[in-house]
Coordinates of C-alpha atoms and ligand atoms in Angstrom, one line a residue:
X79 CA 23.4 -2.5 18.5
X80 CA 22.1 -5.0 21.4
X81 CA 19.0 -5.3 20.0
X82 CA 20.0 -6.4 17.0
X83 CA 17.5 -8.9 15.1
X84 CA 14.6 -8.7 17.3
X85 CA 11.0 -7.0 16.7
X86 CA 9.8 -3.7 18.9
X87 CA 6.4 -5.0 19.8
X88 CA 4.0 -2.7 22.0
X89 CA 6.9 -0.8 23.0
X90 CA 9.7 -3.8 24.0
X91 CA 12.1 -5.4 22.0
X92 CA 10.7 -8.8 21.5
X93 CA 11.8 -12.3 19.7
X94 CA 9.7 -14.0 17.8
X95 CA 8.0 -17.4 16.4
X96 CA 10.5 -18.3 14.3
X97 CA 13.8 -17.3 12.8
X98 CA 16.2 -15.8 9.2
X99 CA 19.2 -15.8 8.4
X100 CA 20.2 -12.4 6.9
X101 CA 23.8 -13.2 4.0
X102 CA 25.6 -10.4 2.4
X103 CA 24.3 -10.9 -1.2
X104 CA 28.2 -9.8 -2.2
X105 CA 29.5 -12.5 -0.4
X106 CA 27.3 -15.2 1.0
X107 CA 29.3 -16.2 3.4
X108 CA 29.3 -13.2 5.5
X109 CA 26.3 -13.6 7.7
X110 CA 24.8 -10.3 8.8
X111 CA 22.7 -12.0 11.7
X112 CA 19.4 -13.6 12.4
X113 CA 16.3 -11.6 12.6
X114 CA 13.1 -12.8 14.6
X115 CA 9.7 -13.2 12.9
X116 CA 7.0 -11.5 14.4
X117 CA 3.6 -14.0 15.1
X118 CA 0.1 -12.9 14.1
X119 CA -0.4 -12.4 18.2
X120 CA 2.4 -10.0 18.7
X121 CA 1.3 -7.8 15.3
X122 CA -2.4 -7.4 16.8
X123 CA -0.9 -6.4 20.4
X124 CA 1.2 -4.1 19.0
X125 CA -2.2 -2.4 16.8
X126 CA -3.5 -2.3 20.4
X127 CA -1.0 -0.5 22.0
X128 CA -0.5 2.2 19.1
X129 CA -4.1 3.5 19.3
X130 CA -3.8 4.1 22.7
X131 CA 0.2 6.0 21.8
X132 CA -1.4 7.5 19.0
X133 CA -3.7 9.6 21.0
X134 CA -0.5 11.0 23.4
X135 CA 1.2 11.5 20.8
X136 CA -1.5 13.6 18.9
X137 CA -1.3 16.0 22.0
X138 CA 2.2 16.3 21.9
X139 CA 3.1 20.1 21.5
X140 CA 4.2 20.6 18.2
X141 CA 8.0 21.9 19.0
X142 CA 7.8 18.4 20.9
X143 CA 7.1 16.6 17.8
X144 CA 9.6 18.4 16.1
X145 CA 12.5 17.4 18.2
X146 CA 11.9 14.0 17.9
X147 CA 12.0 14.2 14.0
X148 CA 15.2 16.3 14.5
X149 CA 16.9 14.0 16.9
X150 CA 16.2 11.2 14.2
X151 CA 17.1 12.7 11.4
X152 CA 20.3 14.7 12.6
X153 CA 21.4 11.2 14.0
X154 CA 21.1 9.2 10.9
X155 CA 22.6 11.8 9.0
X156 CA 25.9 12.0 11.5
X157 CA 25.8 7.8 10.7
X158 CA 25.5 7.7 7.3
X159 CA 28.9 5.9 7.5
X160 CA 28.3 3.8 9.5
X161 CA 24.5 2.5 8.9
X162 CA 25.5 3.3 4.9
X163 CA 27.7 0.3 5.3
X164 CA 25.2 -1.9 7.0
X165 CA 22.8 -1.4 4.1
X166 CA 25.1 -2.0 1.5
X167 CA 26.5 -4.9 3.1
X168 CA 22.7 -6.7 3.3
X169 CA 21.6 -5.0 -0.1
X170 CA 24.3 -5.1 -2.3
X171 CA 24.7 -1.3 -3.6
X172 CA 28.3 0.4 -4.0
X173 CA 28.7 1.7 -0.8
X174 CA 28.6 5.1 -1.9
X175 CA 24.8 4.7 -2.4
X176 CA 24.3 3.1 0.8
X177 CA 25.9 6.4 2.4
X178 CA 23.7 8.8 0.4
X179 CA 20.6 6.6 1.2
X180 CA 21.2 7.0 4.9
X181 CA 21.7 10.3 4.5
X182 CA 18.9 11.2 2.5
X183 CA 16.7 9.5 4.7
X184 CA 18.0 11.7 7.6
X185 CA 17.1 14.3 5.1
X186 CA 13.5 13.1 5.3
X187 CA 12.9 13.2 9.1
X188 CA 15.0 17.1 9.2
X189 CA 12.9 18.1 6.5
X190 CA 9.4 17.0 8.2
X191 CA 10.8 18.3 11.6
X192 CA 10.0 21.9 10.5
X193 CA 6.9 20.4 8.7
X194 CA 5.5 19.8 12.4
X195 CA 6.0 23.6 12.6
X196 CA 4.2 24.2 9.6
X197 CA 0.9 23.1 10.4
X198 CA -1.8 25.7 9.8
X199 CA -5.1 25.3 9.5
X200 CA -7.7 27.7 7.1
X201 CA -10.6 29.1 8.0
X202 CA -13.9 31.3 6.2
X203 CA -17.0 32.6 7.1
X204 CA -20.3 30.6 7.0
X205 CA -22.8 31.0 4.6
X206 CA -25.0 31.1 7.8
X207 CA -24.9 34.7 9.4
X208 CA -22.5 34.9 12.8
X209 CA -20.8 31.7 11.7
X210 CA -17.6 30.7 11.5
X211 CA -15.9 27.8 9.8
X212 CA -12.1 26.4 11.0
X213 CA -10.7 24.0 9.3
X214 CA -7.6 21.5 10.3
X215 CA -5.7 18.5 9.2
X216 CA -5.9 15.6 12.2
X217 CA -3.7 12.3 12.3
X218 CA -6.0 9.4 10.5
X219 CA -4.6 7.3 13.2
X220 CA -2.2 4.5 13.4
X221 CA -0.2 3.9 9.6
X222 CA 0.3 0.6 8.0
X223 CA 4.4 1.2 6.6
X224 CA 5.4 -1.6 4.0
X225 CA 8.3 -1.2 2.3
X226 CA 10.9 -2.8 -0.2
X227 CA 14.0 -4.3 0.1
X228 CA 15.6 -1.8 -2.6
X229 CA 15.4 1.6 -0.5
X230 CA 15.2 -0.3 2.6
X231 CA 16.2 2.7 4.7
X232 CA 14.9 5.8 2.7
X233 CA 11.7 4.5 1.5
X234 CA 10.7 3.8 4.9
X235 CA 12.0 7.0 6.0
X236 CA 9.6 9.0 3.6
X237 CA 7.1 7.2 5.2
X238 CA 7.7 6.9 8.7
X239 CA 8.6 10.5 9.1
X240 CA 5.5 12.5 7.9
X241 CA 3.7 9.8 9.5
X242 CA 4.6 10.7 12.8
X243 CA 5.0 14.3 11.8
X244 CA 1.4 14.8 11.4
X245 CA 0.2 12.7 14.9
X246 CA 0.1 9.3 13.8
X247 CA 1.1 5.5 15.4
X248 CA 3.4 3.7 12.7
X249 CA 3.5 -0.4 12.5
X250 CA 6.3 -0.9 9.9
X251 CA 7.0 -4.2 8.2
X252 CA 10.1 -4.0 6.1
X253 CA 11.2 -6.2 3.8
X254 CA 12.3 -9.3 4.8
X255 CA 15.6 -9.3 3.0
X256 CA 16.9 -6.3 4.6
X257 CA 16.2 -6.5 8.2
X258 CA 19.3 -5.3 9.6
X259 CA 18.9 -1.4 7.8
X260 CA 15.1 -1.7 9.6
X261 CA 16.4 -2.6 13.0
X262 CA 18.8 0.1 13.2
X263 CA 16.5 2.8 12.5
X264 CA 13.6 1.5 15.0
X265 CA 16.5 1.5 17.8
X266 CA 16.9 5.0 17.0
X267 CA 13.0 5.9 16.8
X268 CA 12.2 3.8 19.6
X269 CA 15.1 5.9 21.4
X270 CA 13.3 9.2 21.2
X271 CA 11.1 11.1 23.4
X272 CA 7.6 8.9 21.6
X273 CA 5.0 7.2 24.2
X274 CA 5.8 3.7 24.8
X275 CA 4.2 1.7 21.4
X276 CA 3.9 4.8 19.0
X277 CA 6.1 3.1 16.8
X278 CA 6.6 -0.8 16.2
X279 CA 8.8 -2.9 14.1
X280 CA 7.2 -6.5 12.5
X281 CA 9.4 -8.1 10.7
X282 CA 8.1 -11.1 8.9
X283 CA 7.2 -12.6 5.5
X284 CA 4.8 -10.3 3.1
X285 CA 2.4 -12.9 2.6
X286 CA 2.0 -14.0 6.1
X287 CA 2.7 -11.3 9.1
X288 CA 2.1 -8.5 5.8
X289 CA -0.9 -9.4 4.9
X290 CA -2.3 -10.0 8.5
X291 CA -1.6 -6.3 9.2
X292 CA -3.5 -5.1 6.0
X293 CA -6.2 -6.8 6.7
X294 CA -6.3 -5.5 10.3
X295 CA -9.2 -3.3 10.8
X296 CA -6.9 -1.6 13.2
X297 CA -4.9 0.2 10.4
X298 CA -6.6 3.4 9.5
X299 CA -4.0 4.0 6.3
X300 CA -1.8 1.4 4.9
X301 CA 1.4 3.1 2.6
X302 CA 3.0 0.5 0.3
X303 CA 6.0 0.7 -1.8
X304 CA 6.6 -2.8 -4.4
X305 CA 5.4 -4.7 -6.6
X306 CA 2.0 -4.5 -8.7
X307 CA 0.6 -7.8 -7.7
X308 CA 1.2 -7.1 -4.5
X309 CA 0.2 -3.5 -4.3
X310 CA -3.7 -4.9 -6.0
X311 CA -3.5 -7.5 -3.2
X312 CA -3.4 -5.0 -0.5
X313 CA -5.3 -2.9 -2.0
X314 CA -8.3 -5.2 -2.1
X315 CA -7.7 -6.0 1.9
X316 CA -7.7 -1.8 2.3
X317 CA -11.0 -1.7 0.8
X318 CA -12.8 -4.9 2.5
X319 CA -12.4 -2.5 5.7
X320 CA -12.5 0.8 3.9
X321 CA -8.9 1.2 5.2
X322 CA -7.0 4.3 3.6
X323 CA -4.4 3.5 1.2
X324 CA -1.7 4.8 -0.8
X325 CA 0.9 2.7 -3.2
X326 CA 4.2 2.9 -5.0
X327 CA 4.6 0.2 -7.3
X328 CA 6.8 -0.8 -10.4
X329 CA 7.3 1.5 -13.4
X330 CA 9.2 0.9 -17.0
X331 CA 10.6 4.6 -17.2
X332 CA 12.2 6.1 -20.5
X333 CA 14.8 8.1 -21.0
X334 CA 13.7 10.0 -24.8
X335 CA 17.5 10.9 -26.6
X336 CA 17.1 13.7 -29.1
X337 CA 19.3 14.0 -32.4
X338 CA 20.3 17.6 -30.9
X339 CA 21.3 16.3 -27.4
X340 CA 24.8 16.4 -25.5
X341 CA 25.5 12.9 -26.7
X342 CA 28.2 12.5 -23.7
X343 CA 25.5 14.0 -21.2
X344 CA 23.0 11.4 -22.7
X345 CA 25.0 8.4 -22.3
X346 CA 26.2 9.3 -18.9
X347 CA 22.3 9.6 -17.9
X348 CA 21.8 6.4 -19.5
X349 CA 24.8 4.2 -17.6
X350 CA 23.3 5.7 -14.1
X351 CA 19.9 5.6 -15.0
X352 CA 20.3 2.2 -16.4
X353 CA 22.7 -0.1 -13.8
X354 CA 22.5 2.5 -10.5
X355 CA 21.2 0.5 -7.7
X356 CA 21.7 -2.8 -10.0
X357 CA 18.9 -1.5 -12.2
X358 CA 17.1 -2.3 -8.9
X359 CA 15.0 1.2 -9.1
X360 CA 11.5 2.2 -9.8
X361 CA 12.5 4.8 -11.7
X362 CA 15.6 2.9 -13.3
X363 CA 15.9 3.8 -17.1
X364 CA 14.8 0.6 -18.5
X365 CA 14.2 1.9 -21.7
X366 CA 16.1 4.0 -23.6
X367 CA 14.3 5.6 -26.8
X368 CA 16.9 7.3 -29.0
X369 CA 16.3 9.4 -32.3
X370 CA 18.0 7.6 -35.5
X371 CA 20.0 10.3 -36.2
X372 CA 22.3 9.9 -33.5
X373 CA 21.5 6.3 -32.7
X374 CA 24.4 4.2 -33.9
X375 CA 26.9 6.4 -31.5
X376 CA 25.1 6.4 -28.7
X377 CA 24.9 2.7 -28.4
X378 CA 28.2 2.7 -29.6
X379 CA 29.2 5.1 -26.6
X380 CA 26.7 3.2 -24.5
X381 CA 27.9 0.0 -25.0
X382 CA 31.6 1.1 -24.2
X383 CA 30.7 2.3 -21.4
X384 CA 28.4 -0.4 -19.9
X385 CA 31.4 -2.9 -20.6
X386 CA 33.9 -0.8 -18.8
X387 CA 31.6 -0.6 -15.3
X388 CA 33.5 -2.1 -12.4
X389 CA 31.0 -5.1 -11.3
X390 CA 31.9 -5.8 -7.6
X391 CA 31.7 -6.5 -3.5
X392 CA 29.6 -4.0 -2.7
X393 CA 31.8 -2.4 0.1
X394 CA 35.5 -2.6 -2.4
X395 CA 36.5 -0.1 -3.8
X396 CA 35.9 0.8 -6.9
X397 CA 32.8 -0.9 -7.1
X398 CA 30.8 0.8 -9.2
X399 CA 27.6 -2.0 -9.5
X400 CA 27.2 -4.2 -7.3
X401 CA 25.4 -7.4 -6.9
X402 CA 21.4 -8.1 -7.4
X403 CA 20.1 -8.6 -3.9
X404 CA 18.8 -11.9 -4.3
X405 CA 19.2 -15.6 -6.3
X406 CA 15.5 -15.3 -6.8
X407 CA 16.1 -11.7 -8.8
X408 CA 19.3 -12.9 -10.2
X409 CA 17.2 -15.7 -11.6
X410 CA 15.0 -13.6 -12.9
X411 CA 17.1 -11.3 -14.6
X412 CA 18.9 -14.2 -16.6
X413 CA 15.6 -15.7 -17.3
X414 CA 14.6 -11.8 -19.0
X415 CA 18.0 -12.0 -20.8
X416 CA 16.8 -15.4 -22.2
X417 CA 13.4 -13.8 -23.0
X418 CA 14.8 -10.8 -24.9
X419 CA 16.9 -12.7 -27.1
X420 CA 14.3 -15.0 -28.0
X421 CA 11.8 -12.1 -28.8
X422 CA 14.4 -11.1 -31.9
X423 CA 16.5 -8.4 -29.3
X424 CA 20.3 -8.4 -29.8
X425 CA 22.2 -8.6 -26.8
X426 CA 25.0 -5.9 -27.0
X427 CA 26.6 -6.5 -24.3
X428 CA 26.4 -7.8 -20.5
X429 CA 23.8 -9.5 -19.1
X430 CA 25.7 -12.7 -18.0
X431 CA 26.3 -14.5 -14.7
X432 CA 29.9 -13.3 -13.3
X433 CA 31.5 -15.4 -10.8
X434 CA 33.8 -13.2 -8.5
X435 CA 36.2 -14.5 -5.6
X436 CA 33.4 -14.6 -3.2
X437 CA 30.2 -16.4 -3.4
X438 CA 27.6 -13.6 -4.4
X439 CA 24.9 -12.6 -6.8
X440 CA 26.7 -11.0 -9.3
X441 CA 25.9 -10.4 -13.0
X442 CA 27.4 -7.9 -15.9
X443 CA 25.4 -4.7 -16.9
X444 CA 23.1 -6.1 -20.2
X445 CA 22.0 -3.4 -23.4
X446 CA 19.6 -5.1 -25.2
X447 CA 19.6 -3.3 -29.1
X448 CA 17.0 -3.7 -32.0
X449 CA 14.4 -4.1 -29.3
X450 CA 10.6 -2.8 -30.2
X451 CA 8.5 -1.2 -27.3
X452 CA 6.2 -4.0 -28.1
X453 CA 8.9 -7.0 -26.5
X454 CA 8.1 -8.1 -23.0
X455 CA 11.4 -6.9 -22.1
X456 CA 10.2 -3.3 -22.7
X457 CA 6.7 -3.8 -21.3
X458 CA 7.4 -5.1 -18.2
X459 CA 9.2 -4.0 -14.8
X460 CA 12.8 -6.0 -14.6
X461 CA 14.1 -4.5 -11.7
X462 CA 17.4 -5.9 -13.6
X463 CA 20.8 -4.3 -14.6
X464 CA 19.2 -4.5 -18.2
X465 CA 17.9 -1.9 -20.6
X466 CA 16.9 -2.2 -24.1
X467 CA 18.1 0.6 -27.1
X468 CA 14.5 1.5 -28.7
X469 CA 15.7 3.5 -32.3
X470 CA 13.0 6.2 -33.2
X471 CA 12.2 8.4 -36.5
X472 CA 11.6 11.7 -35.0
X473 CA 10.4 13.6 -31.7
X474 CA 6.9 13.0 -31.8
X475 CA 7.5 9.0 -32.4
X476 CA 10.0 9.0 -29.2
X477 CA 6.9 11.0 -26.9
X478 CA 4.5 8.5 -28.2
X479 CA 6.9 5.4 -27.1
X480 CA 7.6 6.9 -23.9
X481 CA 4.2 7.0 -23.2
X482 CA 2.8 3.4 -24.3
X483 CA 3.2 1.7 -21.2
X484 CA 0.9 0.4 -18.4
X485 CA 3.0 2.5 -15.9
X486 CA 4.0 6.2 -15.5
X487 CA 6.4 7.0 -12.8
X488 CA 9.4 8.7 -14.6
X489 CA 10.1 9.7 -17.9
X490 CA 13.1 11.9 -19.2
X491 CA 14.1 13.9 -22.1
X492 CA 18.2 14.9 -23.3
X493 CA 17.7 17.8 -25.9
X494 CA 19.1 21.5 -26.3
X495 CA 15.8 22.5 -27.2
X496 CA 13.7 24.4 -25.2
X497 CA 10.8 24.1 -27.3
X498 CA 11.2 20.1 -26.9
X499 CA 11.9 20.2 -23.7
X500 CA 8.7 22.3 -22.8
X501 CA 6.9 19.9 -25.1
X502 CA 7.9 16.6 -23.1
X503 CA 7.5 18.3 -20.0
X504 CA 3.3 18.3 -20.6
X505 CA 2.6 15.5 -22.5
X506 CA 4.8 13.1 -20.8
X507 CA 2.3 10.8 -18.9
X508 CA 4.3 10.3 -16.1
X509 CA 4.3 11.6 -12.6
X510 CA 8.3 13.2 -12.6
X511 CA 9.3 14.4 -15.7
X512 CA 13.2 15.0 -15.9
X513 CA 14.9 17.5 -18.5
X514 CA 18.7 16.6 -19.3
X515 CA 18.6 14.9 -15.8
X516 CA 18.4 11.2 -15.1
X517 CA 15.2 9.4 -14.6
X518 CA 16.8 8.2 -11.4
X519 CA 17.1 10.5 -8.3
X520 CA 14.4 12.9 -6.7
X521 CA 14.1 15.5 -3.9
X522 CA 12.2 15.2 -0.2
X523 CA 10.8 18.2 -0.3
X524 CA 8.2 17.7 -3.4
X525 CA 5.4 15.6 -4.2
X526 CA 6.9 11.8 -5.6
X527 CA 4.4 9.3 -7.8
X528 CA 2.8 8.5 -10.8
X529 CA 0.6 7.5 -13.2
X530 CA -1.3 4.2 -14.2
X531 CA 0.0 1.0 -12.9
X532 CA 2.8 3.0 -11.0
X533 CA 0.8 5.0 -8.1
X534 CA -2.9 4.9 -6.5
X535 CA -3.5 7.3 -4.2
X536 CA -2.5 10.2 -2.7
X537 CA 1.6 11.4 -3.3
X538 CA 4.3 10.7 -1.1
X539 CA 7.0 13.7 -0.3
X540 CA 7.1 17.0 0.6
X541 CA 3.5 18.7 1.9
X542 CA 1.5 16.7 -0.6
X543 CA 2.3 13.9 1.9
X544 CA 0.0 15.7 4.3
X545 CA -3.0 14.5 2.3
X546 CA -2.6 10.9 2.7
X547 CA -1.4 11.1 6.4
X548 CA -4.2 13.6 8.0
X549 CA -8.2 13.6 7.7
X550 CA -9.8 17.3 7.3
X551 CA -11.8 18.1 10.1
X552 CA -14.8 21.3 9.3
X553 CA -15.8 22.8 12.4
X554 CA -18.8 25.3 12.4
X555 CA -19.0 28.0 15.2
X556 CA -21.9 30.1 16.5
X557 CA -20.8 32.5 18.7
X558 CA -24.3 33.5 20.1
X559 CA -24.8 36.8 21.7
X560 CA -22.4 38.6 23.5
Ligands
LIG668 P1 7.0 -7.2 -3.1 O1 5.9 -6.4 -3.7 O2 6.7 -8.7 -3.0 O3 7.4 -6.7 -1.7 C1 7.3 -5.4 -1.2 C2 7.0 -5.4 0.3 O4 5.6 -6.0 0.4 C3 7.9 -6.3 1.1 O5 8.0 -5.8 2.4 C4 7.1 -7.6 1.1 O6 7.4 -8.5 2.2 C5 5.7 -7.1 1.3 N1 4.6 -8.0 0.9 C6 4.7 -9.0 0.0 N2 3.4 -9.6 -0.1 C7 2.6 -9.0 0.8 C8 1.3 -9.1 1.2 N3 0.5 -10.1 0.6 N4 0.7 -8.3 2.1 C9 1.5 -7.4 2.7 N5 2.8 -7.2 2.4 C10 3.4 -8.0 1.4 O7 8.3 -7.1 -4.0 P2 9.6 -8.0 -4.0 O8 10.5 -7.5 -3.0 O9 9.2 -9.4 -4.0 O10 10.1 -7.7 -5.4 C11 9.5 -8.2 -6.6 C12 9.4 -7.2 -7.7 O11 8.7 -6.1 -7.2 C13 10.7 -6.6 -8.1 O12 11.4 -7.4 -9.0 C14 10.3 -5.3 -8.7 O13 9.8 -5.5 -10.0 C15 9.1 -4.9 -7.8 N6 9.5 -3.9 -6.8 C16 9.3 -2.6 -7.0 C17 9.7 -1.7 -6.1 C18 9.5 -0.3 -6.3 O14 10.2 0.5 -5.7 N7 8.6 0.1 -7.1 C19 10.4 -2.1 -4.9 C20 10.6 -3.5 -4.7 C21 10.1 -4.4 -5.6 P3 8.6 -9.5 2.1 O15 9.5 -9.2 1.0 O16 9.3 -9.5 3.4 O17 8.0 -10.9 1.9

């Protein structure tokens, strides 16, 4: 990768005003690279250049578009392997998971390929005699992309690909811890058959070079996936300039386990809900709300397995949880350990600092029991390998947990009955319900978000994406005599 660490500004690989070091998080002395920091300057050249891409690009047959998005996609998918382990070198997941996330980001930019096909307008008659109405989605223009550290390539991905798919310039600023996942997948957009610009890479700090573009009148849509602060921050820029906007932010998802459940199935939902990705998941199951009747052996079963996870170097084998990704998040975590404990929680098991062979952030897979929803632990988003046991008397007292939150992204239910089930499925306020599945783990091809604190704006995935990436255009046509 010869281009490795640098920012695509206005079409060129470019350094930057200042440098990072990039560290494993398994082992901090494997140094991934350095990675250049794009100035204020080079951000605003780079809006420049887009809106003039954008508008070649907008003209670009649509079979045209569609190759491009195939060429991406096909090629990430055929490197899963190899970019798989690039990701979970810099962000700590068991490589497995950095394999599927590659994957399923290639998944993204194949599946809004034959979107670009797909793109039909409507039309109806005036109210107005020999009038005629057409009706057609255009690009809103050049995309704001600002994504987290957690998904670092698929979250982009679900962003980046119906963003060009439906005719618009991207500027992407990833997250700053993973840069290396971001560079490889400009080099291969930037390699495609684009105009020179269409697509740029910033890299830089959130609060400097992130909020500079979201303030830039130059966006026309900013799409955000993070935190809640951060998300209200960006929204208030979006709105000084009445820039478009659409966020993904933090969530405190429930997984509801019934008395009449699959107890194995539940607890097996629970571990990979729970500790998948480090508990580093938006819709990680960071609460887990389980009927009295079958309480007691479910922790028990729980508990078991949580201590018998293999904690580990990302890339070993074996490893089924990696590190955190950071010391600031690791710090974090132990901190909400310290919290829950103090707040009358019993610590079941895990949640300690593990020190391994190499130098990483490592800790042990926490269950918190005898927690109430109304503890801080269960309130607010840990983004930790940490979940807390809430016991419930009956059905409707485990709905009416799930649903006191600020958030609503996920929510899941483990029954056999279909009248629960169907039950959970409406009243859950959440925006992806899940039935005997884990709260964890989503298609591309329909609509992703949520409710409350979790979501503003229009969804991401599948054709509800083409909401938040196009502008409706109603044309009125009088013929006149023939
Ligand atoms: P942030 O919300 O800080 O970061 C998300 C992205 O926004 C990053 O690219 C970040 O840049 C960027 N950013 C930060 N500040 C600004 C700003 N003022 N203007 C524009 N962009 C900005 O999340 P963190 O990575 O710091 O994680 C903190 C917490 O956020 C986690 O513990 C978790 O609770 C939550 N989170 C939720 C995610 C989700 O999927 N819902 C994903 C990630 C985090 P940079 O990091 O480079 O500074």
């Amino acid at each position: 990768m010869p281009d490795l660490g640098r920012n695509l500004i206005a079409g060129e690989w470019a350094g930057g005003v200042a440098e990072i070091e990039n560290r494993n998080p398994s082992d901090l002395n494997d140094m991934i690279g350095m990675f250049a920091q794009a100035g204020a300057d080079q951000v605003d050249a780079t809006l420049d250049m887009a809106q003039r891409a954008q508008r070649a690009w907008a003209g670009y047959g649509v079979e045209r578009k569609q190759t491009v998005l195939m060429a991406i996609g096909t090629e990430l998918m055929a490197r899963a392997e190899e970019l798989g382990t690039l990701l979970s070198r810099e962000e700590g997941k068991p490589l497995a998971e950095g394999k599927g996330e590659v994957y399923r980001a290639g998944q993204f930019f194949t599946y809004y390929a034959a979107e670009c096909l797909r793109q039909l307008g409507e039309n109806a008659d005036s109210v107005r005699d020999g009038v005629e109405i057409d009706m057609r989605r255009e690009p809103v223009g050049t995309v704001a992309i600002i994504s987290p550290w957690n998904f670092p390539t698929a979250t982009a991905s679900w962003k980046i690909a119906p963003a060009l798919c439906y005719g618009n310039a991207v500027v992407w600023k990833p997250a700053n811890i993973t840069p290396a996942s971001a560079v490889a997948l400009a080099e291969i957009i930037n390699r495609q058959d684009i105009p020179k610009g269409l697509f740029s890479l910033v890299m830089g700090s959130g609060g400097g070079i992130g909020q500079h573009l979201v303030e830039s009148p130059k966006v026309n849509a900013i799409s955000f996936t993070g935190s809640v602060p951060v998300g209200k921050a960006i929204a208030v820029a979006a709105i000084a300039n009445l820039t478009k906007v659409q966020m993904e932010m933090g969530s405190k998802n429930a997984l509801a386990v019934m008395e009449d459940c699959d107890l194995d199935l539940a607890v097996t939902l629970a571990l990979g809900g729970a500790f998948g990705g480090s508990g580093q998941k938006c819709t990680a199951s960071s609460r887990l709300v389980v009927h009295e009747a079958v309480h007691d052996a479910f922790v028990e079963k729980l508990v078991a397995g949580a201590r018998l996870m293999k904690v580990g170097h990302a890339l070993a084998e074996g490893t089924e949880m990696g590190p955190v990704v950071s010391q600031q998040q690791l710090d974090e975590n132990l901190a909400y350990v310290t919290l829950g404990t103090s707040e009358g929680a019993e610590l079941a098991c895990g949640g300690a600092r593990l020190e391994m062979p190499h130098k990483g952030y490592y800790m042990s897979p926490g269950v918190f029991v005898n927690t109430t929803n109304d503890m801080r632990i269960n309130r607010e988003e840990m983004f930790a390998p940490l979940t807390g046991v809430i016991r419930v008397g009956s059905y409707d007292e485990a709905l009416s947990v799930v649903n006191d939150t600020r958030f609503g992204l996920t929510s899941g239910i483990v029954t056999r009955s279909l009248a629960r089930a169907t039950h959970f499925r409406r009243n859950a306020r959440t925006g992806v319900v899940t039935v005997n599945l884990p709260t964890a783990g989503t298609d591309y091809h329909v609509p992703f978000g949520g409710r409350g604190e979790s979501s503003y704006g229009p969804r991401e995935q599948g054709r509800a994406a083409a909401e938040f990436y196009t502008t409706v255009k109603t044309a009125y046509i009088s013929a006149g005599p023939v």
